[in-house]
Short mmCIF file of C-alpha atoms in Angstrom, two decimals:
data_model
loop_
_atom_site.label_atom_id
_atom_site.label_comp_id
_atom_site.label_asym_id
_atom_site.label_seq_id
_atom_site.Cartn_x
_atom_site.Cartn_y
_atom_site.Cartn_z
CA MET A 28 -10.10 41.65 -66.13
CA PRO A 29 -9.29 39.73 -62.49
CA GLN A 30 -5.51 40.10 -61.03
CA PRO A 31 -4.58 36.48 -60.74
CA THR A 32 -4.13 35.23 -56.93
CA PRO A 33 -0.72 34.35 -55.74
CA PRO A 34 -2.12 30.21 -55.57
CA SER A 35 -2.71 30.73 -59.12
CA VAL A 36 0.49 31.31 -60.06
CA LEU A 37 1.90 27.70 -58.85
CA ARG A 38 -0.93 26.39 -61.46
CA ARG A 39 1.12 28.21 -64.65
CA PRO A 40 3.05 25.94 -66.06
CA GLN A 41 5.84 28.65 -67.28
CA LEU A 42 7.00 28.95 -63.74
CA TRP A 43 7.15 25.26 -62.99
CA ILE A 44 9.30 24.47 -66.57
CA GLY A 45 11.16 27.51 -66.04
CA THR A 46 12.25 27.26 -62.25
CA GLY A 47 12.44 23.31 -63.12
CA LEU A 48 15.04 23.09 -65.95
CA ILE A 49 17.62 25.89 -63.72
CA ALA A 50 17.26 23.71 -61.13
CA ALA A 51 18.14 20.74 -63.03
CA VAL A 52 20.70 22.33 -64.68
CA VAL A 53 22.57 23.49 -62.29
CA SER A 54 22.26 20.38 -59.59
CA MET A 55 24.06 18.21 -62.77
CA LEU A 56 26.50 20.67 -63.69
CA PHE A 57 28.08 20.82 -60.32
CA ALA A 58 27.53 16.91 -59.91
CA LEU A 59 29.53 16.29 -62.78
CA LEU A 60 32.12 18.97 -62.06
CA TYR A 61 32.80 18.72 -58.20
CA VAL A 62 32.55 14.22 -58.21
CA GLY A 63 34.20 14.25 -62.04
CA GLY A 64 37.39 16.10 -61.27
CA ASN A 65 37.92 13.71 -58.22
CA VAL A 66 36.51 10.72 -58.43
CA ASN A 67 38.93 8.60 -59.60
CA PRO A 68 42.44 10.77 -58.91
CA ARG A 69 44.73 7.21 -59.26
CA GLY A 70 43.16 6.50 -62.20
CA ASN A 71 44.27 10.07 -63.88
CA LEU A 72 47.74 10.10 -62.68
CA HIS A 73 50.15 11.54 -64.85
CA ASP A 74 53.24 13.01 -64.26
CA LEU A 75 53.28 13.83 -60.81
CA PRO A 76 57.03 15.47 -60.36
CA VAL A 77 59.03 13.72 -57.64
CA ALA A 78 62.84 14.61 -56.92
CA LEU A 79 65.17 11.50 -57.80
CA VAL A 80 68.55 12.13 -55.41
CA ASN A 81 71.48 10.08 -55.45
CA THR A 82 73.70 11.44 -53.51
CA ASP A 83 75.33 7.80 -53.32
CA SER A 84 79.65 8.05 -53.11
CA GLY A 85 80.00 3.79 -53.96
CA ALA A 86 82.16 1.72 -52.37
CA ASP A 87 85.12 -0.91 -53.63
CA VAL A 88 84.00 -4.32 -53.25
CA GLY A 89 86.38 -7.29 -54.68
CA GLY A 90 88.50 -5.02 -56.59
CA ARG A 91 86.64 -2.81 -58.12
CA ARG A 92 84.43 0.26 -57.92
CA VAL A 93 80.61 0.26 -57.07
CA ASN A 94 77.62 1.91 -56.92
CA LEU A 95 74.64 0.75 -55.93
CA GLY A 96 72.83 4.26 -55.87
CA GLU A 97 72.87 4.48 -59.79
CA GLN A 98 71.39 0.87 -60.18
CA VAL A 99 68.50 2.14 -58.09
CA VAL A 100 68.15 5.05 -60.15
CA SER A 101 68.74 2.66 -63.25
CA GLY A 102 65.93 0.48 -61.93
CA ILE A 103 63.34 3.69 -61.30
CA GLN A 104 63.66 5.15 -64.72
CA GLN A 105 63.56 2.06 -66.58
CA ALA A 106 60.42 1.08 -64.81
CA ALA A 107 59.06 4.73 -65.33
CA LYS A 108 59.27 3.57 -69.21
CA GLY A 109 55.84 1.76 -68.71
CA ASP A 110 54.18 3.77 -66.45
CA LYS A 111 53.39 7.40 -67.00
CA SER A 112 51.92 8.30 -63.59
CA ILE A 113 55.06 10.01 -62.08
CA ASP A 114 57.54 12.14 -63.82
CA TRP A 115 61.26 11.00 -61.63
CA GLN A 116 63.30 14.22 -61.66
CA LEU A 117 66.93 13.58 -60.94
CA VAL A 118 68.50 16.04 -59.08
CA SER A 119 71.17 16.96 -56.68
CA ARG A 120 69.80 17.57 -53.07
CA GLU A 121 70.51 21.11 -53.04
CA GLU A 122 68.13 21.14 -56.27
CA ALA A 123 66.06 18.71 -54.60
CA ASP A 124 65.45 21.19 -51.57
CA LYS A 125 64.80 23.78 -53.89
CA ARG A 126 62.11 22.27 -55.70
CA LEU A 127 60.42 21.04 -51.97
CA GLY A 128 60.87 25.01 -51.10
CA ARG A 129 58.71 26.45 -54.25
CA GLY A 130 56.21 23.70 -54.56
CA LYS A 131 57.68 22.23 -58.00
CA VAL A 132 57.68 18.68 -56.51
CA PHE A 133 55.26 16.75 -54.19
CA GLY A 134 58.19 15.09 -52.79
CA ALA A 135 61.77 13.34 -53.11
CA LEU A 136 63.09 10.01 -52.53
CA VAL A 137 66.87 10.41 -51.38
CA ILE A 138 70.01 7.64 -51.24
CA PRO A 139 72.04 8.85 -48.99
CA LYS A 140 76.22 8.81 -49.67
CA ASP A 141 76.88 5.58 -48.04
CA PHE A 142 74.45 3.46 -49.26
CA THR A 143 76.73 1.34 -51.20
CA ALA A 144 78.79 0.73 -48.50
CA THR A 145 76.36 0.17 -45.89
CA VAL A 146 74.30 -2.68 -48.34
CA THR A 147 77.88 -4.66 -48.68
CA GLY A 148 78.64 -4.57 -45.38
CA LEU A 149 75.72 -6.50 -44.86
CA THR A 150 77.53 -9.74 -46.30
CA ALA A 151 80.77 -8.89 -45.94
CA PRO A 152 82.66 -10.52 -42.67
CA GLN A 153 82.30 -8.25 -39.48
CA PRO A 154 85.03 -8.40 -36.69
CA ALA A 155 83.83 -8.50 -33.34
CA ALA A 156 85.20 -5.44 -32.38
CA GLN A 157 83.24 -3.21 -35.22
CA GLY A 158 79.57 -4.96 -34.24
CA LYS A 159 76.87 -5.29 -36.45
CA ALA A 160 76.50 -4.11 -39.54
CA VAL A 161 74.42 -0.87 -39.85
CA PRO A 162 71.05 -1.07 -42.21
CA PRO A 163 71.30 0.34 -45.28
CA THR A 164 68.33 2.89 -46.01
CA LEU A 165 66.52 5.12 -48.33
CA THR A 166 64.64 8.31 -47.30
CA VAL A 167 61.30 9.67 -48.53
CA LEU A 168 60.69 13.32 -48.28
CA THR A 169 57.55 14.55 -48.43
CA ASN A 170 55.70 18.10 -49.16
CA GLN A 171 52.54 19.10 -47.93
CA ALA A 172 52.47 22.56 -48.63
CA ALA A 173 52.49 21.21 -52.31
CA GLY A 174 49.00 19.45 -51.60
CA SER A 175 48.41 16.73 -49.15
CA ILE A 176 47.04 14.37 -51.49
CA GLY A 177 49.50 15.12 -53.90
CA SER A 178 52.57 14.82 -51.39
CA SER A 179 50.79 11.51 -49.78
CA MET A 180 50.25 10.17 -53.99
CA SER A 181 54.61 11.29 -54.00
CA SER A 182 55.16 9.24 -50.45
CA GLN A 183 53.42 5.99 -52.01
CA ALA A 184 55.28 6.16 -54.79
CA ALA A 185 58.53 6.71 -53.64
CA GLN A 186 58.15 4.10 -51.22
CA LYS A 187 57.08 1.38 -53.54
CA ALA A 188 60.05 2.24 -56.01
CA ALA A 189 62.43 2.20 -52.73
CA HIS A 190 60.99 -1.50 -51.51
CA ALA A 191 60.97 -2.74 -55.16
CA ALA A 192 64.86 -1.63 -54.88
CA SER A 193 64.96 -3.02 -52.10
CA ALA A 194 63.91 -6.62 -52.80
CA GLN A 195 65.71 -6.37 -56.36
CA LEU A 196 69.49 -5.54 -53.83
CA GLY A 197 68.22 -8.41 -51.43
CA GLN A 198 67.91 -11.06 -54.43
CA GLU A 199 72.10 -10.18 -55.49
CA LEU A 200 72.55 -10.47 -51.37
CA LEU A 201 71.06 -13.35 -51.01
CA LYS A 202 73.06 -14.92 -53.91
CA GLN A 203 76.56 -13.46 -52.82
CA ALA A 204 75.64 -14.98 -49.18
CA GLY A 205 74.78 -18.48 -51.34
CA ALA A 206 78.23 -18.96 -52.95
CA GLN A 207 80.09 -18.56 -49.21
CA LYS A 208 80.79 -21.62 -47.78
CA THR A 209 79.31 -20.75 -44.41
CA PRO A 210 75.05 -21.02 -44.32
CA LEU A 211 73.58 -18.26 -43.08
CA PRO A 212 70.65 -19.17 -40.46
CA THR A 213 66.88 -18.11 -41.16
CA ALA A 214 66.63 -14.45 -40.15
CA ALA A 215 69.80 -13.38 -41.41
CA GLN A 216 68.82 -14.65 -44.74
CA LEU A 217 65.15 -12.77 -44.51
CA LYS A 218 67.14 -9.91 -43.57
CA LEU A 219 69.40 -9.97 -46.36
CA ALA A 220 65.66 -10.31 -48.48
CA ASP A 221 65.05 -6.91 -47.65
CA PRO A 222 67.81 -5.19 -46.60
CA VAL A 223 66.46 -1.42 -46.87
CA THR A 224 65.16 0.83 -43.95
CA VAL A 225 62.97 3.31 -45.72
CA THR A 226 62.08 6.40 -44.08
CA VAL A 227 59.68 9.01 -44.35
CA ALA A 228 60.17 12.78 -43.51
CA ASP A 229 58.95 15.80 -44.48
CA GLY A 230 60.76 17.39 -46.78
CA HIS A 231 59.30 21.00 -46.62
CA PRO A 232 57.41 21.46 -42.81
CA VAL A 233 54.01 23.88 -42.62
CA GLY A 234 53.34 24.94 -39.45
CA SER A 235 50.89 23.51 -36.83
CA ARG A 236 48.28 26.02 -37.85
CA SER A 237 48.19 25.64 -41.49
CA ALA A 238 45.75 23.03 -41.89
CA MET A 239 47.82 20.52 -43.46
CA GLY A 240 48.45 22.43 -46.36
CA LEU A 241 45.30 23.25 -47.13
CA SER A 242 45.38 26.44 -45.36
CA ALA A 243 46.30 28.51 -48.90
CA PHE A 244 42.79 26.59 -50.67
CA TYR A 245 40.74 27.49 -47.56
CA TYR A 246 41.93 31.20 -47.39
CA ALA A 247 41.31 31.30 -51.95
CA LEU A 248 38.29 30.03 -51.90
CA VAL A 249 36.86 32.79 -48.44
CA LEU A 250 38.67 35.30 -50.76
CA VAL A 251 36.23 34.49 -53.71
CA VAL A 252 33.27 34.06 -51.95
CA CYS A 253 33.28 37.90 -50.68
CA GLY A 254 33.78 38.52 -54.20
CA MET A 255 31.25 36.85 -55.55
CA LEU A 256 28.93 37.76 -52.23
CA GLY A 257 30.37 41.75 -52.52
CA ALA A 258 29.49 41.91 -56.02
CA ASN A 259 26.17 40.58 -55.21
CA VAL A 260 25.78 43.47 -52.68
CA VAL A 261 27.01 46.11 -54.70
CA ASN A 262 24.67 45.22 -57.77
CA SER A 263 21.73 45.68 -55.41
CA GLN A 264 22.56 48.56 -53.56
CA VAL A 265 23.52 50.40 -56.61
CA ASP A 266 20.10 49.53 -58.07
CA THR A 267 18.56 50.28 -54.99
CA ALA A 268 20.23 53.76 -54.32
CA LEU A 269 19.38 54.52 -58.60
CA GLY A 270 15.44 53.64 -57.90
CA TYR A 271 15.73 50.68 -59.87
CA LEU A 272 14.34 48.23 -56.66
CA HIS A 273 13.06 48.54 -53.50
CA THR A 274 14.45 47.66 -50.30
CA ASP A 275 12.06 45.64 -47.58
CA PHE A 276 12.85 46.10 -44.33
CA GLY A 277 10.59 43.16 -42.60
CA PRO A 278 6.99 44.64 -43.55
CA PHE A 279 7.95 47.88 -44.74
CA ARG A 280 9.04 48.76 -48.25
CA LYS A 281 11.00 51.69 -48.94
CA ARG A 282 12.12 52.90 -52.93
CA GLU A 283 14.09 55.71 -53.81
CA PRO A 284 13.32 58.15 -56.94
CA VAL A 285 14.52 56.76 -60.11
CA GLN A 286 17.47 58.21 -61.69
CA HIS A 287 17.59 57.64 -64.87
CA THR A 288 21.30 56.57 -66.55
CA SER A 289 23.11 54.76 -68.53
CA ARG A 290 23.95 51.08 -68.17
CA VAL A 291 28.13 52.41 -68.21
CA ARG A 292 27.78 54.84 -65.61
CA THR A 293 26.19 52.21 -63.77
CA LEU A 294 28.50 49.83 -63.77
CA GLY A 295 31.22 51.92 -63.23
CA ILE A 296 29.49 53.43 -59.91
CA GLY A 297 29.36 50.05 -58.76
CA MET A 298 32.68 49.07 -59.92
CA VAL A 299 34.22 51.83 -57.64
CA LEU A 300 31.85 50.46 -54.75
CA MET A 301 33.43 47.41 -55.03
CA LEU A 302 37.00 48.42 -54.58
CA GLY A 303 35.86 50.56 -51.54
CA LEU A 304 34.36 46.92 -50.10
CA SER A 305 37.06 45.44 -51.24
CA LEU A 306 39.66 47.10 -49.06
CA VAL A 307 37.54 46.61 -45.93
CA MET A 308 36.55 42.38 -46.61
CA GLY A 309 39.77 41.90 -47.30
CA THR A 310 41.02 43.41 -44.28
CA LEU A 311 38.65 41.70 -41.76
CA VAL A 312 39.48 38.33 -43.35
CA GLU A 313 43.17 38.71 -42.81
CA VAL A 314 42.24 40.23 -39.53
CA ALA A 315 39.98 37.09 -38.50
CA THR A 316 42.36 33.96 -40.17
CA VAL A 317 45.62 35.58 -39.10
CA GLY A 318 44.37 38.01 -35.94
CA ILE A 319 41.68 35.34 -34.20
CA LEU A 320 42.16 32.13 -35.84
CA ASP A 321 46.14 32.25 -35.08
CA MET A 322 46.62 31.35 -38.78
CA ASP A 323 50.36 30.57 -39.57
CA ALA A 324 51.62 33.69 -42.00
CA SER A 325 54.32 35.70 -42.47
CA HIS A 326 54.45 38.62 -44.62
CA LEU A 327 51.39 39.90 -43.68
CA GLY A 328 51.53 43.56 -45.59
CA LEU A 329 51.77 41.86 -48.90
CA LEU A 330 48.90 39.19 -47.67
CA TRP A 331 46.44 41.83 -46.76
CA LEU A 332 47.78 43.36 -50.51
CA TYR A 333 46.30 40.06 -52.42
CA SER A 334 44.07 39.85 -50.34
CA VAL A 335 42.47 43.01 -50.69
CA ALA A 336 42.98 42.64 -55.34
CA THR A 337 41.66 39.78 -55.25
CA ILE A 338 38.53 40.24 -54.06
CA ALA A 339 38.41 43.50 -56.15
CA VAL A 340 38.84 41.53 -59.36
CA VAL A 341 36.72 38.68 -58.35
CA GLY A 342 34.16 40.93 -57.38
CA ILE A 343 34.82 43.05 -61.04
CA GLY A 344 34.39 40.22 -62.79
CA SER A 345 31.05 39.00 -61.25
CA LEU A 346 29.54 42.75 -62.24
CA ALA A 347 30.42 42.45 -65.82
CA LEU A 348 28.83 39.30 -65.71
CA PHE A 349 25.86 40.74 -64.30
CA ALA A 350 26.08 43.72 -66.27
CA ALA A 351 26.13 41.73 -69.55
CA PHE A 352 23.45 39.11 -68.73
CA GLY A 353 21.26 40.69 -65.64
CA THR A 354 19.86 38.00 -63.61
CA PRO A 355 21.68 34.86 -65.14
CA GLY A 356 25.17 36.16 -65.28
CA MET A 357 24.77 35.80 -61.71
CA LEU A 358 24.72 32.32 -61.93
CA LEU A 359 27.25 31.89 -64.39
CA ALA A 360 29.18 33.98 -61.93
CA THR A 361 28.85 31.01 -59.57
CA ILE A 362 29.72 28.51 -62.09
CA VAL A 363 32.64 30.44 -63.38
CA PHE A 364 34.04 30.95 -59.80
CA VAL A 365 33.16 27.76 -57.88
CA ALA A 366 31.81 25.45 -59.81
CA MET A 367 34.20 25.12 -62.35
CA ALA A 368 37.08 26.92 -60.27
CA VAL A 369 36.92 24.18 -56.63
CA PRO A 370 37.59 20.65 -58.71
CA SER A 371 40.29 22.89 -61.31
CA SER A 372 41.93 24.36 -58.53
CA GLY A 373 44.63 21.98 -57.58
CA ALA A 374 44.16 22.85 -54.42
CA THR A 375 43.42 19.23 -52.67
CA VAL A 376 43.50 17.04 -55.18
CA PRO A 377 46.56 17.87 -57.85
CA VAL A 378 46.60 19.47 -61.00
CA GLN A 379 48.52 15.73 -62.14
CA ALA A 380 45.72 13.72 -61.02
CA LEU A 381 42.86 15.36 -62.55
CA PRO A 382 41.17 14.12 -66.29
CA GLY A 383 42.13 16.22 -69.34
CA PHE A 384 39.57 18.65 -69.15
CA PHE A 385 39.87 19.74 -65.70
CA ARG A 386 43.48 20.14 -66.19
CA ALA A 387 42.76 22.35 -69.38
CA LEU A 388 40.34 24.39 -67.50
CA ALA A 389 42.99 24.66 -64.57
CA GLU A 390 44.85 26.80 -67.08
CA PHE A 391 42.81 29.82 -66.93
CA GLU A 392 40.45 28.89 -63.70
CA PRO A 393 41.16 32.19 -61.47
CA LEU A 394 41.47 29.45 -58.49
CA ARG A 395 44.35 27.86 -59.29
CA GLN A 396 46.01 30.87 -59.97
CA ILE A 397 44.98 32.56 -56.36
CA THR A 398 45.48 29.66 -54.92
CA GLU A 399 49.13 28.62 -55.97
CA GLY A 400 50.02 32.54 -55.32
CA LEU A 401 48.40 32.08 -51.50
CA ARG A 402 50.89 28.80 -51.40
CA SER A 403 53.68 31.49 -52.14
CA LEU A 404 52.71 33.33 -49.88
CA LEU A 405 52.00 30.95 -46.77
CA TYR A 406 53.88 28.63 -47.30
CA TYR A 407 57.08 29.31 -49.65
CA GLY A 408 58.23 33.21 -47.96
CA ALA A 409 56.75 34.74 -51.05
CA GLN A 410 58.63 33.41 -53.58
CA ALA A 411 57.83 35.07 -56.82
CA ASP A 412 58.55 31.91 -58.94
CA ALA A 413 56.54 30.31 -56.28
CA GLY A 414 53.35 30.75 -57.87
CA LEU A 415 53.17 34.51 -56.59
CA THR A 416 54.16 36.14 -60.11
CA ARG A 417 51.75 33.89 -62.26
CA ALA A 418 48.94 34.80 -59.71
CA TRP A 419 49.57 39.10 -60.07
CA ALA A 420 49.62 38.17 -63.94
CA SER A 421 46.82 36.32 -63.97
CA MET A 422 44.94 38.93 -61.78
CA GLY A 423 46.14 41.37 -64.31
CA VAL A 424 44.83 39.46 -67.45
CA ALA A 425 40.87 38.66 -65.79
CA LEU A 426 40.94 42.68 -64.70
CA VAL A 427 41.70 43.92 -67.88
CA ALA A 428 39.49 41.18 -69.63
CA ALA A 429 36.70 42.10 -67.24
CA LEU A 430 36.70 45.60 -67.62
CA VAL A 431 37.14 45.45 -71.13
CA PHE A 432 33.90 43.04 -71.44
CA GLY A 433 31.93 44.27 -69.01
CA PHE A 434 32.26 48.07 -70.50
CA ALA A 435 31.92 46.79 -74.17
CA VAL A 436 28.82 45.19 -73.82
CA THR A 437 26.94 48.06 -71.93
CA THR A 438 28.04 50.75 -74.31
CA LEU A 439 26.33 48.33 -77.10
CA TYR A 440 23.25 47.79 -74.85
CA ASP A 441 23.23 51.75 -74.26
CA ARG A 442 24.10 52.72 -78.30
CA ARG A 443 21.25 50.38 -79.39
CA GLY A 444 18.77 51.99 -77.14
CA LEU A 445 18.24 49.23 -74.49
CA HIS A 446 18.37 50.92 -71.16
CA ARG A 447 17.21 49.74 -68.01
CA ILE A 448 13.89 51.84 -68.14
CA PRO A 449 12.86 53.09 -71.65
CA VAL A 450 12.87 56.40 -72.84
CA PRO A 451 9.97 58.08 -73.95
CA GLU A 452 7.95 56.67 -77.04
CA ALA A 453 8.12 59.51 -79.69
CA GLY A 454 5.15 61.71 -80.08
CA THR A 455 3.76 60.79 -76.83
CA GLY A 456 5.98 61.98 -74.48
CA ALA A 457 5.31 59.50 -71.70
CA PRO A 458 7.66 56.20 -71.49
CA ALA A 459 6.55 52.91 -72.87
CA GLU A 460 6.31 51.97 -69.51
CA THR A 461 6.23 53.95 -66.60
CA PRO A 462 8.20 52.93 -63.34
CA ALA A 463 5.77 52.44 -60.21
CA PRO A 464 5.34 55.47 -58.35
CA ALA A 465 8.29 55.91 -55.67
CA ALA A 466 8.29 56.53 -52.04
CA ALA A 467 10.53 59.30 -50.74
CA PRO A 468 13.48 58.94 -49.76
CA GLU A 469 13.18 58.84 -46.03
CA ALA A 470 9.57 57.41 -46.51
CA ALA A 471 8.75 54.36 -45.27
CA THR A 472 5.41 52.04 -46.09
CA PRO A 473 4.15 48.94 -44.88
CA ALA A 474 5.21 45.99 -48.19
CA THR A 475 1.90 44.68 -50.25
CA SER A 476 1.72 42.16 -52.16
#
């Protein structure tokens, strides 16, 4: 029977249908995940943590003690009852700085100590010797280290609340001014209508070479990609070394003699090789980013250990999927470590601004945990409670899960006789499927179609 020619393969419906289904699923899945997680962050915003600090000491006005800072806080909290987008956390200035320095809040609104005194001073009689009244201020603190988009959302919410408080105070000041016998000039009335100056400052500065707080995400993504690509390389190289695959060098093809071994042993060989490659890849990633590109980083020894461990865990997890599912495992690894991980990482759009499905993914998807650990290392002085402890714990759980899953499935395959090369059939003395003859290891022959 004549063998089909290469062009005739294109006339096979199975080729078009199978390839088309895979391409359709991948394109639709990536579009839904990537765009779906980030298409409407404001509409999905819920409980974004923002610190609210009142250091106002109050002032005596007309024989009574007044604290306008408390009035501002009460107004913000009252408005928040009907709007769950922001989680206003009323804390001291010291506690606010701690939370900013650990990435627990995306920003803060600070009411200064002299707020009441400066507000009431606008309508109080001013002796000529004292000059003009000091304008009251409210300070909005940002936190790019926690994520630039989340910090921007926090800043906008805090500024909106500050301007609303200014407008409310302005109405009261205009009433007080109207009760006075001397009418105010129009310019003074306009000033009283919006008396508070809102200033924006960086609550937790990051270095100029930190990608505006995104270097942790990019570094984490590099580690994940290195782990996946490393696993692909290890998987193919181990199969080549065992004689299951051939290697093409341009027009030449090389194939090692087949070495019959169990699936468990093959997976173990791949994982050991992956550990060795992780040392090399993790080192080179740090050398490239910190040494060559001069990325802002400290705790370099811990960063190196974290990089190596991350690549190793992602690589071992990928190898477990390859061993369990074969070629489809490569697509599954891409979905798990990239397609579902990137939009749920909270690295660009904060988790609090993601749809519910992606918030659920963020609880266990690896990229979020990896990114938070790197934020701790790069921005927060490697503090354990800034995400580093959770990252190490998540990596430990992922490693155990990958080892258990990978070796459990391959052991099951081996026990059921599902060998990669079938064993000889009973009574024949020959394999049910004989592999193609292998060239000597040092020989190279021209490749043929």
